[in-house]
CSV table of C-alpha atoms in Angstrom, one decimal:
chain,number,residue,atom,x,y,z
A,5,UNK,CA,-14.0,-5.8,176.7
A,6,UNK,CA,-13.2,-6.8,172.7
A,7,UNK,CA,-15.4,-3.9,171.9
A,8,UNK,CA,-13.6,-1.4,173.4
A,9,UNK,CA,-10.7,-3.2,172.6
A,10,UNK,CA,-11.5,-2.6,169.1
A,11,UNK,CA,-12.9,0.8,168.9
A,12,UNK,CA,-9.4,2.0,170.7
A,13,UNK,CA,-7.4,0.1,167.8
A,14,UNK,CA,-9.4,2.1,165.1
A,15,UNK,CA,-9.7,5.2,166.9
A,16,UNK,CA,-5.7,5.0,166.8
A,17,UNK,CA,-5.8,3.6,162.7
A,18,UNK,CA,-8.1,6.9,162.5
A,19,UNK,CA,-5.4,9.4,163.7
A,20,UNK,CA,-2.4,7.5,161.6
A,21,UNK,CA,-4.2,7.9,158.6
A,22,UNK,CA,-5.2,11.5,159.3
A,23,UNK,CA,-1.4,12.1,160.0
A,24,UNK,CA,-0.4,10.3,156.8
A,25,UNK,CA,-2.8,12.7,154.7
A,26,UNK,CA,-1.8,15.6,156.6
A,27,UNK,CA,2.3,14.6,155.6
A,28,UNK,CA,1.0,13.5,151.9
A,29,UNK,CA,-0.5,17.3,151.5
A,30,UNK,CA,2.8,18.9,152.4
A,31,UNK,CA,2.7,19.3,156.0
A,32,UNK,CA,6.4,18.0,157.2
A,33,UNK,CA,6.1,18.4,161.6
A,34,UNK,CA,3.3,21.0,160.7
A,35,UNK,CA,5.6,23.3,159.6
A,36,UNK,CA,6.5,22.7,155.3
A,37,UNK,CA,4.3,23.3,152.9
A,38,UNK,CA,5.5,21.6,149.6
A,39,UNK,CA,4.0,23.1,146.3
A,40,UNK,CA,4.9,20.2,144.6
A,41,UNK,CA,2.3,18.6,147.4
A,42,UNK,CA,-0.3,20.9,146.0
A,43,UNK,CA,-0.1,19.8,142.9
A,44,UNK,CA,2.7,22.1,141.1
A,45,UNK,CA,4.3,20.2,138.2
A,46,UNK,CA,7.3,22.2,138.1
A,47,UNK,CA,8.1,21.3,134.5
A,48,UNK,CA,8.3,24.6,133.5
A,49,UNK,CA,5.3,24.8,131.7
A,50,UNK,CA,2.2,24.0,133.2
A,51,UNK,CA,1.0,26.6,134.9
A,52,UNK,CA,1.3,26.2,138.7
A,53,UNK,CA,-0.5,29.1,139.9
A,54,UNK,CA,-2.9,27.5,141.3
A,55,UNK,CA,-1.0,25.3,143.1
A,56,UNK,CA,0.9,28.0,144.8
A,57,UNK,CA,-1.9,29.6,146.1
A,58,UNK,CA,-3.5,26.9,147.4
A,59,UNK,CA,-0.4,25.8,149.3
A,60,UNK,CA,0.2,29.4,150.7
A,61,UNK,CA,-4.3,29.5,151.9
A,62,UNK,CA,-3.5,26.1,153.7
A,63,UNK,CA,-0.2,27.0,155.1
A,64,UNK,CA,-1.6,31.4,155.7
A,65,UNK,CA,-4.7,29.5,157.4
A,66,UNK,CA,-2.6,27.8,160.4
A,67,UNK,CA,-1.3,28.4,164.0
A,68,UNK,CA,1.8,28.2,165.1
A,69,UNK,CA,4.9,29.5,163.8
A,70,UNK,CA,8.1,29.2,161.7
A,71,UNK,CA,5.4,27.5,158.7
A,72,UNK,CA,7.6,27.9,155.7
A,73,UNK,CA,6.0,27.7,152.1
A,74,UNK,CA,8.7,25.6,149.9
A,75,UNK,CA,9.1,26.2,146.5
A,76,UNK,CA,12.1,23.1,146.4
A,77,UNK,CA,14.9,23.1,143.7
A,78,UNK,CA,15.6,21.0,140.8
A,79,UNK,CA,12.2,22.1,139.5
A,80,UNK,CA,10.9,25.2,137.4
A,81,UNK,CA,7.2,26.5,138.0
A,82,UNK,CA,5.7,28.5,135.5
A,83,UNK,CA,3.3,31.1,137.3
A,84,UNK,CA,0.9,33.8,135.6
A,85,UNK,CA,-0.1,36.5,138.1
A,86,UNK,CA,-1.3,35.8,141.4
A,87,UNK,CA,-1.5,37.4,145.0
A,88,UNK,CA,-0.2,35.9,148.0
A,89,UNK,CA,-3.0,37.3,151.0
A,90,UNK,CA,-2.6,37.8,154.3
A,91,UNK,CA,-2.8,38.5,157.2
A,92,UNK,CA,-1.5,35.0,158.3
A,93,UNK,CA,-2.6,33.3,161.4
A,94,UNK,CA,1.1,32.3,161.9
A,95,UNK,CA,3.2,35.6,163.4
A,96,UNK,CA,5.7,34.5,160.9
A,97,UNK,CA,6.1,32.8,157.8
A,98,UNK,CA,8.4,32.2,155.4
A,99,UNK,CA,9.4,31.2,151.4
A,100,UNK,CA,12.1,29.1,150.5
A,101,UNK,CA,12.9,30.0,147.4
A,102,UNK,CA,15.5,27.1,146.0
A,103,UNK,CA,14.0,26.4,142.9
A,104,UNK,CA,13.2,28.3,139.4
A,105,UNK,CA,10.0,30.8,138.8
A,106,UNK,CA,9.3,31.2,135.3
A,107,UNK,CA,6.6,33.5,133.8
A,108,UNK,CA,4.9,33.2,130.7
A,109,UNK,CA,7.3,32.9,127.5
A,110,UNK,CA,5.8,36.1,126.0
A,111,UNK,CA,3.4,39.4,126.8
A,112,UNK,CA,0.7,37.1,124.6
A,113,UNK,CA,1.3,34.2,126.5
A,114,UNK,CA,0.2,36.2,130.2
A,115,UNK,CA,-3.6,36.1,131.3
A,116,UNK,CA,-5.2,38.2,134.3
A,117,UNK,CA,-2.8,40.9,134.0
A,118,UNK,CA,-4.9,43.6,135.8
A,119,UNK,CA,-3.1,44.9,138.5
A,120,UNK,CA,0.2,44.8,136.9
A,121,UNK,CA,2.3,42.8,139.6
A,122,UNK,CA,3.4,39.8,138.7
A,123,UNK,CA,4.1,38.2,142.2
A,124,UNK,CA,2.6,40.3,144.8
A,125,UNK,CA,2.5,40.0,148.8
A,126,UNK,CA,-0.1,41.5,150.2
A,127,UNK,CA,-0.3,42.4,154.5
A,128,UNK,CA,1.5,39.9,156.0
A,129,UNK,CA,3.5,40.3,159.0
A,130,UNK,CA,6.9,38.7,159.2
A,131,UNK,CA,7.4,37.4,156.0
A,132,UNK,CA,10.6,36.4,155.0
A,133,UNK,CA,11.4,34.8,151.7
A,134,UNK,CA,15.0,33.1,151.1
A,135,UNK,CA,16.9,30.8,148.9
A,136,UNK,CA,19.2,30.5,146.7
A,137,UNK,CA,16.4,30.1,143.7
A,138,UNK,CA,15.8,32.5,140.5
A,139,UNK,CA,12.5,34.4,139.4
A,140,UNK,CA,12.6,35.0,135.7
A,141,UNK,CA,10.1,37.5,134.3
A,142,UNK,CA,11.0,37.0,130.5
A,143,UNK,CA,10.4,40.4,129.9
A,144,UNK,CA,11.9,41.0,126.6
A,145,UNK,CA,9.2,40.7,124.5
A,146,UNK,CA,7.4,43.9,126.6
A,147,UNK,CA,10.7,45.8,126.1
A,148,UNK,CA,10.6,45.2,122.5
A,149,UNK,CA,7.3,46.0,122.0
A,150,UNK,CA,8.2,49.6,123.8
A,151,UNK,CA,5.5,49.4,125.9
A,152,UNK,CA,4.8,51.9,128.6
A,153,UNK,CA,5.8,51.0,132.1
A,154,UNK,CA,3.1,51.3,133.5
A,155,UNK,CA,1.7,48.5,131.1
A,156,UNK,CA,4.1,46.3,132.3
A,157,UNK,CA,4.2,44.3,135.6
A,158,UNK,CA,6.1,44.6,138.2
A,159,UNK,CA,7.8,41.1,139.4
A,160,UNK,CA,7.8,41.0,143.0
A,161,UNK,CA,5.9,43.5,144.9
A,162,UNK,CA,5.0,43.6,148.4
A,163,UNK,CA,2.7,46.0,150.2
A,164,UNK,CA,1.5,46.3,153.6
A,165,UNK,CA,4.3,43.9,154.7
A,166,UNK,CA,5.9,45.2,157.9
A,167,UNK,CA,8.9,43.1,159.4
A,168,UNK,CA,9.8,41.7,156.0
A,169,UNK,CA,13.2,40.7,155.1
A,170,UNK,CA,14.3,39.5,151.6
A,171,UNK,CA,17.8,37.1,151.3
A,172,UNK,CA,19.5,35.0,148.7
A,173,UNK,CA,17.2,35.4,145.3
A,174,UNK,CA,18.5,36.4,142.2
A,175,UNK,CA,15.9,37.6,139.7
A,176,UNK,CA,16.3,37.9,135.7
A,177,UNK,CA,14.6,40.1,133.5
A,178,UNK,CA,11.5,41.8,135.2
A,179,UNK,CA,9.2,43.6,132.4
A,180,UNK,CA,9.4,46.4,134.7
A,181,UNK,CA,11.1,47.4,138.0
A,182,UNK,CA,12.2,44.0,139.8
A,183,UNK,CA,10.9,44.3,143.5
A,184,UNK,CA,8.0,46.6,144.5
A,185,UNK,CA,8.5,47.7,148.2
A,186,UNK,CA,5.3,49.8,149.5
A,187,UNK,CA,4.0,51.0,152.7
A,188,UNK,CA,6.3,48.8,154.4
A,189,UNK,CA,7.7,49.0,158.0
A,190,UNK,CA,11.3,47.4,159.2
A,191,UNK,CA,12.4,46.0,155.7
A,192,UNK,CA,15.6,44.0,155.4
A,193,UNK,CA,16.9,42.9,151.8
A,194,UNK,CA,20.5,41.5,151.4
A,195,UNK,CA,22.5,39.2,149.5
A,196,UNK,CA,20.1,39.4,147.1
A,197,UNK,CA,20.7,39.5,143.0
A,198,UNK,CA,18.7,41.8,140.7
A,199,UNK,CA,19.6,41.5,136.9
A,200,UNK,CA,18.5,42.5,133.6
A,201,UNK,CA,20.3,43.7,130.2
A,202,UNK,CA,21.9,47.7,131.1
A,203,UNK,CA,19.3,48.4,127.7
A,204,UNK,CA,16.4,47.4,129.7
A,205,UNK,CA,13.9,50.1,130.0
A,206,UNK,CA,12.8,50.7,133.1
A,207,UNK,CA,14.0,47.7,135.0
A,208,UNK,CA,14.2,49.3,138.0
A,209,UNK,CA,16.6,47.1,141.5
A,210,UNK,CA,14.0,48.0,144.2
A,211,UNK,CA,11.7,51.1,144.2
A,212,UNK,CA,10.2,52.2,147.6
A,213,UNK,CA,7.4,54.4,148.4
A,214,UNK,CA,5.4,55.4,151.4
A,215,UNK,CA,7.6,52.8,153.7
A,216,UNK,CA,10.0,53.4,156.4
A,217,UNK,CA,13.3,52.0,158.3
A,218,UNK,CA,14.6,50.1,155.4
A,219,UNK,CA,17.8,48.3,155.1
A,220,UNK,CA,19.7,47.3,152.1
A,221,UNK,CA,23.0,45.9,152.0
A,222,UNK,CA,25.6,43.6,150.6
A,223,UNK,CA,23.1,42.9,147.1
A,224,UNK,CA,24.4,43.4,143.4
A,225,UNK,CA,22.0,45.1,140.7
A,226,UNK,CA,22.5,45.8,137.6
A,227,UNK,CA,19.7,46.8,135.4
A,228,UNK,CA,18.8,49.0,132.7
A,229,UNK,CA,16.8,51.8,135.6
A,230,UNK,CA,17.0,53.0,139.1
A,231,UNK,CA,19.5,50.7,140.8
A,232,UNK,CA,17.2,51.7,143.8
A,233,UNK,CA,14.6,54.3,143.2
A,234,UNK,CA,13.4,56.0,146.4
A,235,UNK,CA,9.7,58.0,146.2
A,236,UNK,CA,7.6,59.9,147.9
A,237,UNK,CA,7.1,58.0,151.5
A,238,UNK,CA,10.5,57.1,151.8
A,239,UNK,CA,11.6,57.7,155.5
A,240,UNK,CA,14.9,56.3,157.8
A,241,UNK,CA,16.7,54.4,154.5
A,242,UNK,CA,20.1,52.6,154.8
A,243,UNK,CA,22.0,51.2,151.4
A,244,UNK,CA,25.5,50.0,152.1
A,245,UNK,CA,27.5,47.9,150.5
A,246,UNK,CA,25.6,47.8,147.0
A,247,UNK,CA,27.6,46.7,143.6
A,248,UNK,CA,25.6,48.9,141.1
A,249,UNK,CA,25.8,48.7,137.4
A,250,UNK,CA,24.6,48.9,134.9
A,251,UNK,CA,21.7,51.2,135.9
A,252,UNK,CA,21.2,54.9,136.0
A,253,UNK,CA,22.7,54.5,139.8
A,254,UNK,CA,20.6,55.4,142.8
A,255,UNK,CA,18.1,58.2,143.0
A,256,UNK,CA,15.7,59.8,145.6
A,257,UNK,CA,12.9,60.6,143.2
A,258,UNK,CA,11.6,61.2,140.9
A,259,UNK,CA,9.6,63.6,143.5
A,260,UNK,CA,6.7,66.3,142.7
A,261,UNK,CA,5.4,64.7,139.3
A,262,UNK,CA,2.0,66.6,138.6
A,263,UNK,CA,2.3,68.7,141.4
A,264,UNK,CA,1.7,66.2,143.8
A,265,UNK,CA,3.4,66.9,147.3
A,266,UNK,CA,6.4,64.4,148.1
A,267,UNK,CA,8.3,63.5,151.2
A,268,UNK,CA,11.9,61.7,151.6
A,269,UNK,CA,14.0,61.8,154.4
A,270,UNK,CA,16.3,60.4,156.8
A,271,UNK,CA,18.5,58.3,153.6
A,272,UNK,CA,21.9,57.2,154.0
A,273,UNK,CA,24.0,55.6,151.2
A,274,UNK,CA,27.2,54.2,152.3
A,275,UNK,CA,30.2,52.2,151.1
A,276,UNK,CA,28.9,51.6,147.0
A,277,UNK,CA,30.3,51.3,143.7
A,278,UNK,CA,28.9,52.4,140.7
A,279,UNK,CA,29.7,51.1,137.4
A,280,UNK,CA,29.5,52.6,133.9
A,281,UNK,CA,26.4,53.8,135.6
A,282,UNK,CA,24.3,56.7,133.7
A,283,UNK,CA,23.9,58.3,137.0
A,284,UNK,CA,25.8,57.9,140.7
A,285,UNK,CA,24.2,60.0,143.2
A,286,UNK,CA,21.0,61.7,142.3
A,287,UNK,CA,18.3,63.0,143.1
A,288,UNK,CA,15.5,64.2,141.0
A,289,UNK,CA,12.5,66.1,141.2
A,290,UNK,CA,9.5,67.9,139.0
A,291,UNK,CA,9.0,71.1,138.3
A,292,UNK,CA,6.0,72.6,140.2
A,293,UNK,CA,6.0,69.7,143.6
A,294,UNK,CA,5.5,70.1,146.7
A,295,UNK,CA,6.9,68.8,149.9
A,296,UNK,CA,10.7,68.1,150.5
A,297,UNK,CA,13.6,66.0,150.1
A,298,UNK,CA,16.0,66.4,153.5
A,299,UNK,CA,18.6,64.5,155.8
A,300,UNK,CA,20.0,62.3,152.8
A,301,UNK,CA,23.7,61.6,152.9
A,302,UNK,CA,25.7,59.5,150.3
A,303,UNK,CA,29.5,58.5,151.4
A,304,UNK,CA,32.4,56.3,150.4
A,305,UNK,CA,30.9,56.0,147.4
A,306,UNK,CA,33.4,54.5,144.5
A,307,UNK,CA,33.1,55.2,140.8
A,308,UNK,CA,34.0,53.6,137.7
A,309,UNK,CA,33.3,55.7,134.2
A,310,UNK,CA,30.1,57.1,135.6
A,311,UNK,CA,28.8,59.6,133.6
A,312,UNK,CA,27.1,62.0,136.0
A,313,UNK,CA,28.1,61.1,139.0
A,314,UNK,CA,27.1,63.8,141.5
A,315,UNK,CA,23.6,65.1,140.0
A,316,UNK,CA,20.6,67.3,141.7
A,317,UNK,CA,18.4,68.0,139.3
A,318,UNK,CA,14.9,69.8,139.7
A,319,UNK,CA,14.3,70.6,136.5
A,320,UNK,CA,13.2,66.5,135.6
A,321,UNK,CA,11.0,66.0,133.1
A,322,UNK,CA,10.1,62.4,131.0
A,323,UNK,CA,10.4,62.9,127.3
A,324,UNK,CA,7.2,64.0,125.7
A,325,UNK,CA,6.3,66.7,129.0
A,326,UNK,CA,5.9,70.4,127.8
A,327,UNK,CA,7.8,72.8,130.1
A,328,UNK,CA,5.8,74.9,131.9
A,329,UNK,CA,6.6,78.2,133.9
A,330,UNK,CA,7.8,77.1,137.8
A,331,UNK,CA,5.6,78.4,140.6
A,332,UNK,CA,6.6,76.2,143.7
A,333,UNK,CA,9.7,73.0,144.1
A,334,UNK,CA,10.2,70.2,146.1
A,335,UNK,CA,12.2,71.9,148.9
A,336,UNK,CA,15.7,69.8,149.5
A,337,UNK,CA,17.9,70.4,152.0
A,338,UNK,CA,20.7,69.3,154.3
A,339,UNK,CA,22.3,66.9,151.6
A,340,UNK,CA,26.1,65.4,152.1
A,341,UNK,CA,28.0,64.2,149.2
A,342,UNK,CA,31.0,63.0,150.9
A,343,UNK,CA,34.1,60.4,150.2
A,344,UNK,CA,33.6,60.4,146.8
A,345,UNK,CA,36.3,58.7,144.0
A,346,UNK,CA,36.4,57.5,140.9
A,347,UNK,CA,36.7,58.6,136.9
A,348,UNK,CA,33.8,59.9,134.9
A,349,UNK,CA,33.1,59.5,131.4
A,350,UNK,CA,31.9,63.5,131.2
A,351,UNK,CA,33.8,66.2,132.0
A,352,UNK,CA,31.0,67.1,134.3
A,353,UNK,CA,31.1,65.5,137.7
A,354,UNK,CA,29.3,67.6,139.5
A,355,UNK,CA,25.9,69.3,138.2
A,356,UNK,CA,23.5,71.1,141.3
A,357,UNK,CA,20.8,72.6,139.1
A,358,UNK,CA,18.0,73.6,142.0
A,359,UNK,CA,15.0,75.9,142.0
A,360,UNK,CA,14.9,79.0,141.5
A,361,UNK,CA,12.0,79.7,143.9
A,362,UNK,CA,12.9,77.2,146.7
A,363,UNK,CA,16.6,76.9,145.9
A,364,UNK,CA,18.6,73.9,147.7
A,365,UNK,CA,20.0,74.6,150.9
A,366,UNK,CA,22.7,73.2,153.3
A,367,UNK,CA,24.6,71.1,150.4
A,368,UNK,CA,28.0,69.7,151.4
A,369,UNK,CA,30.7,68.7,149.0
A,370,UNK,CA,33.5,67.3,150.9
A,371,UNK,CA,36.5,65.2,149.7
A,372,UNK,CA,35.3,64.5,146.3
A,373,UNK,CA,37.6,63.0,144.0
A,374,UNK,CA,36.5,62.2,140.8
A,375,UNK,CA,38.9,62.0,137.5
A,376,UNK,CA,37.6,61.9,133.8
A,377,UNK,CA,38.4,59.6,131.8
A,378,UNK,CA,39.9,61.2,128.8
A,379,UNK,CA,41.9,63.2,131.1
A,380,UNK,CA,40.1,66.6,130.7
A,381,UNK,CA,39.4,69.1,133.5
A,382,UNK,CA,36.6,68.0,135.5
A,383,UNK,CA,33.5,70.8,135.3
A,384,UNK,CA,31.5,71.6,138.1
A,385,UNK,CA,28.1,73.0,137.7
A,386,UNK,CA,25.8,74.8,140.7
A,387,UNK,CA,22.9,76.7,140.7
A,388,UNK,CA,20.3,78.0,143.0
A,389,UNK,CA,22.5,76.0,145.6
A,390,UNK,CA,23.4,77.1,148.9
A,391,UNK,CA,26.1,75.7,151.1
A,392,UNK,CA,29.6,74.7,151.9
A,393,UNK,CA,32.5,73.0,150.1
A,394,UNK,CA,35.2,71.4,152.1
A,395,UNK,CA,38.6,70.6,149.9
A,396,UNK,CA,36.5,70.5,147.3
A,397,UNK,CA,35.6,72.9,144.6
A,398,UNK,CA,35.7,76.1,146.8
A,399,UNK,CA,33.1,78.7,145.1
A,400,UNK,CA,30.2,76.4,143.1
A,401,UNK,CA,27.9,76.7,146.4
A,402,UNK,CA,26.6,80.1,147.6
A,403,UNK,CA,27.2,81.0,151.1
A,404,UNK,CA,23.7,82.2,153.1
């Protein structure tokens, strides 16, 4: 009897202390998974990498749901590149971002930069990460050096990450474009912050490729690229509500580079403001692409000394590219620039230079309102461009 009396007691000392190490190595009901339980510092410079991952492979690894990977506030983790992997066991999981992310102080100071991505996500379903917390990519020293972009990392990207939604981060000073979004499905990003000098070379808000029904609304960027950039892949987009500026505005494209065959459609951009922006509406594509650009509609959109505010221009080329002699266009169609406002720092508010061998077709220009600053006449601009103009500039658009 005082045997088995016995071995109960420690088999029940056995499970307390199992619980105990379980809570000590950031498990809070199962469900939080502390870095700073993982061994993150978070003094800002010791590098916690490793820490991270090994909190996300413990928290990835489990069952269940709701497991959230914490990343608490009053602390700053210093991270050099690293992937977070899935797929998770979990149907869902989640970062809380409340505290600070710092990388390296300089481009010298970074190690395993191979991919390019600073913070990546890699296939995982149902991800969600939140806060109130800051990611700082320090990336003036790659700006200064004038480094190409595609030397530069990217600092958040996520790929293969269908039912995603991103809320509540701000992020400073990406070497390159701030968040990475690529073949994605149902994407949600809002009230988020994205923020970097307007001098910034390409510091691109959110670029998207290959991923579809995505949702953006109520975030502020302001950048020195691409408030949003949307490539090839880009299918059923929403932006609404977006405070954009500084930044070359939002653009479908650049489409066709190289000759390679692109595909947007189904976009809608709804209820912005753009700032001193170099750009407002755009949408840009190569000389010589293929595919098409179609279904894209921007509307209520509010300006503030933009200096091209309405802009289709197939004829894109980065500095350095020879022009060659156009045999084929990314074919766009059935595009809606409508409810429109603002001033314009160039008398030209509305350039449409398309293709001359696939021309654009179906443009509408409706209630467009845009004064220049200086007071001039405002200069319209079409060509190759076929459609209809509704109180608004009656004769730039050919009829069929």
């Amino acid at each position: 009897m005082k045997s088995s009396y016995l071995r109960h007691r420690m088999e029940i000392i056995v499970r307390v202390v199992f619980v105990l190490t379980l809570l000590n190595f950031g498990f809070v009901n199962s469900q939080i998974y502390d870095v700073l339980k993982f061994g993150a510092e978070g003094d800002g410079t010791t590098d916690d990498s490793k820490a991270f991952v090994a909190a996300w492979k413990a928290m990835c690894s489990s069952g269940g749901s709701n497991k959230t990977l914490l990343i608490p506030s009053d602390n700053t983790f210093l991270l050099q590149p690293l992937v977070f992997q899935g797929p998770c066991n979990s149907p869902s999981v989640q970062v809380q971002l409340d505290g600070k992310i710092v990388a390296p102080l300089n481009k010298a100071a970074w190690s395993g930069l191979k991919s390019y991505e600073w913070v990546s996500f890699h296939k995982i379903i149902g991800l969600t990460v939140l806060g109130s917390g800051t990611i700082n990519g320090r990336g003036s020293s790659f700006w200064e050096a004038n480094m190409p972009a595609s030397k530069r990392p990217t600092q958040l990207h996520f790929k293969g990450c269908n039912n995603l939604e991103i809320n509540g981060i701000t992020s400073f000073d990406s070497p390159r474009n701030h968040i990475s979004i690529r073949d994605c499905r149902q994407v949600k990003i809002t009230q988020i912050k994205l923020i970097a000098p307007g001098d910034s070379p390409n510091t691109d808000g959110i670029d998207i490729s290959t991923s579809t029904n995505v949702e953006i609304y109520d975030t502020i960027v302001g950048t020195g690229d691409d408030c949003v950039a949307l490539n090839s892949g880009s299918i059923n987009i929403n932006i609404t509500r977006m405070q954009c500026g500084p930044g070359h505005g939002i653009s479908v494209g650049s489409l066709g580079r190289d000759g390679e065959e692109s595909i947007v459609e189904n976009v809608q951009v709804t209820n912005c403001t753009f700032s001193e922006t170099t750009n407002g509406a755009r949408i840009k594509t190569w000389p010589n692409g293929k595919g098409y650009a179609r279904n894209i509609v921007f509307k209520d959109i509010t300006l503030t000394e933009t200096k091209n505010p309405i802009i289709i221009d197939q004829h894109y080329m980065d500095k350095g590219h020879i022009h060659v002699e156009e045999s084929s266009a990314v074919a766009i169609s059935n595009v809606i620039f409508t409810d429109i406002h603002g001033t314009s720092q160039k008398d030209e508010i509305i350039k449409i230079d398309c293709s001359g061998v696939t021309s654009c077709k179906d443009i509408v220009l409706d209630r467009i309102d845009i004064t220049t600053v200086d007071g001039n006449k405002p200069i319209i601009e079409c060509s190759n461009a076929y459609g209809k103009s509704t109180n608004t500039y009656d004769g730039c658009l050919k009829t069929k």
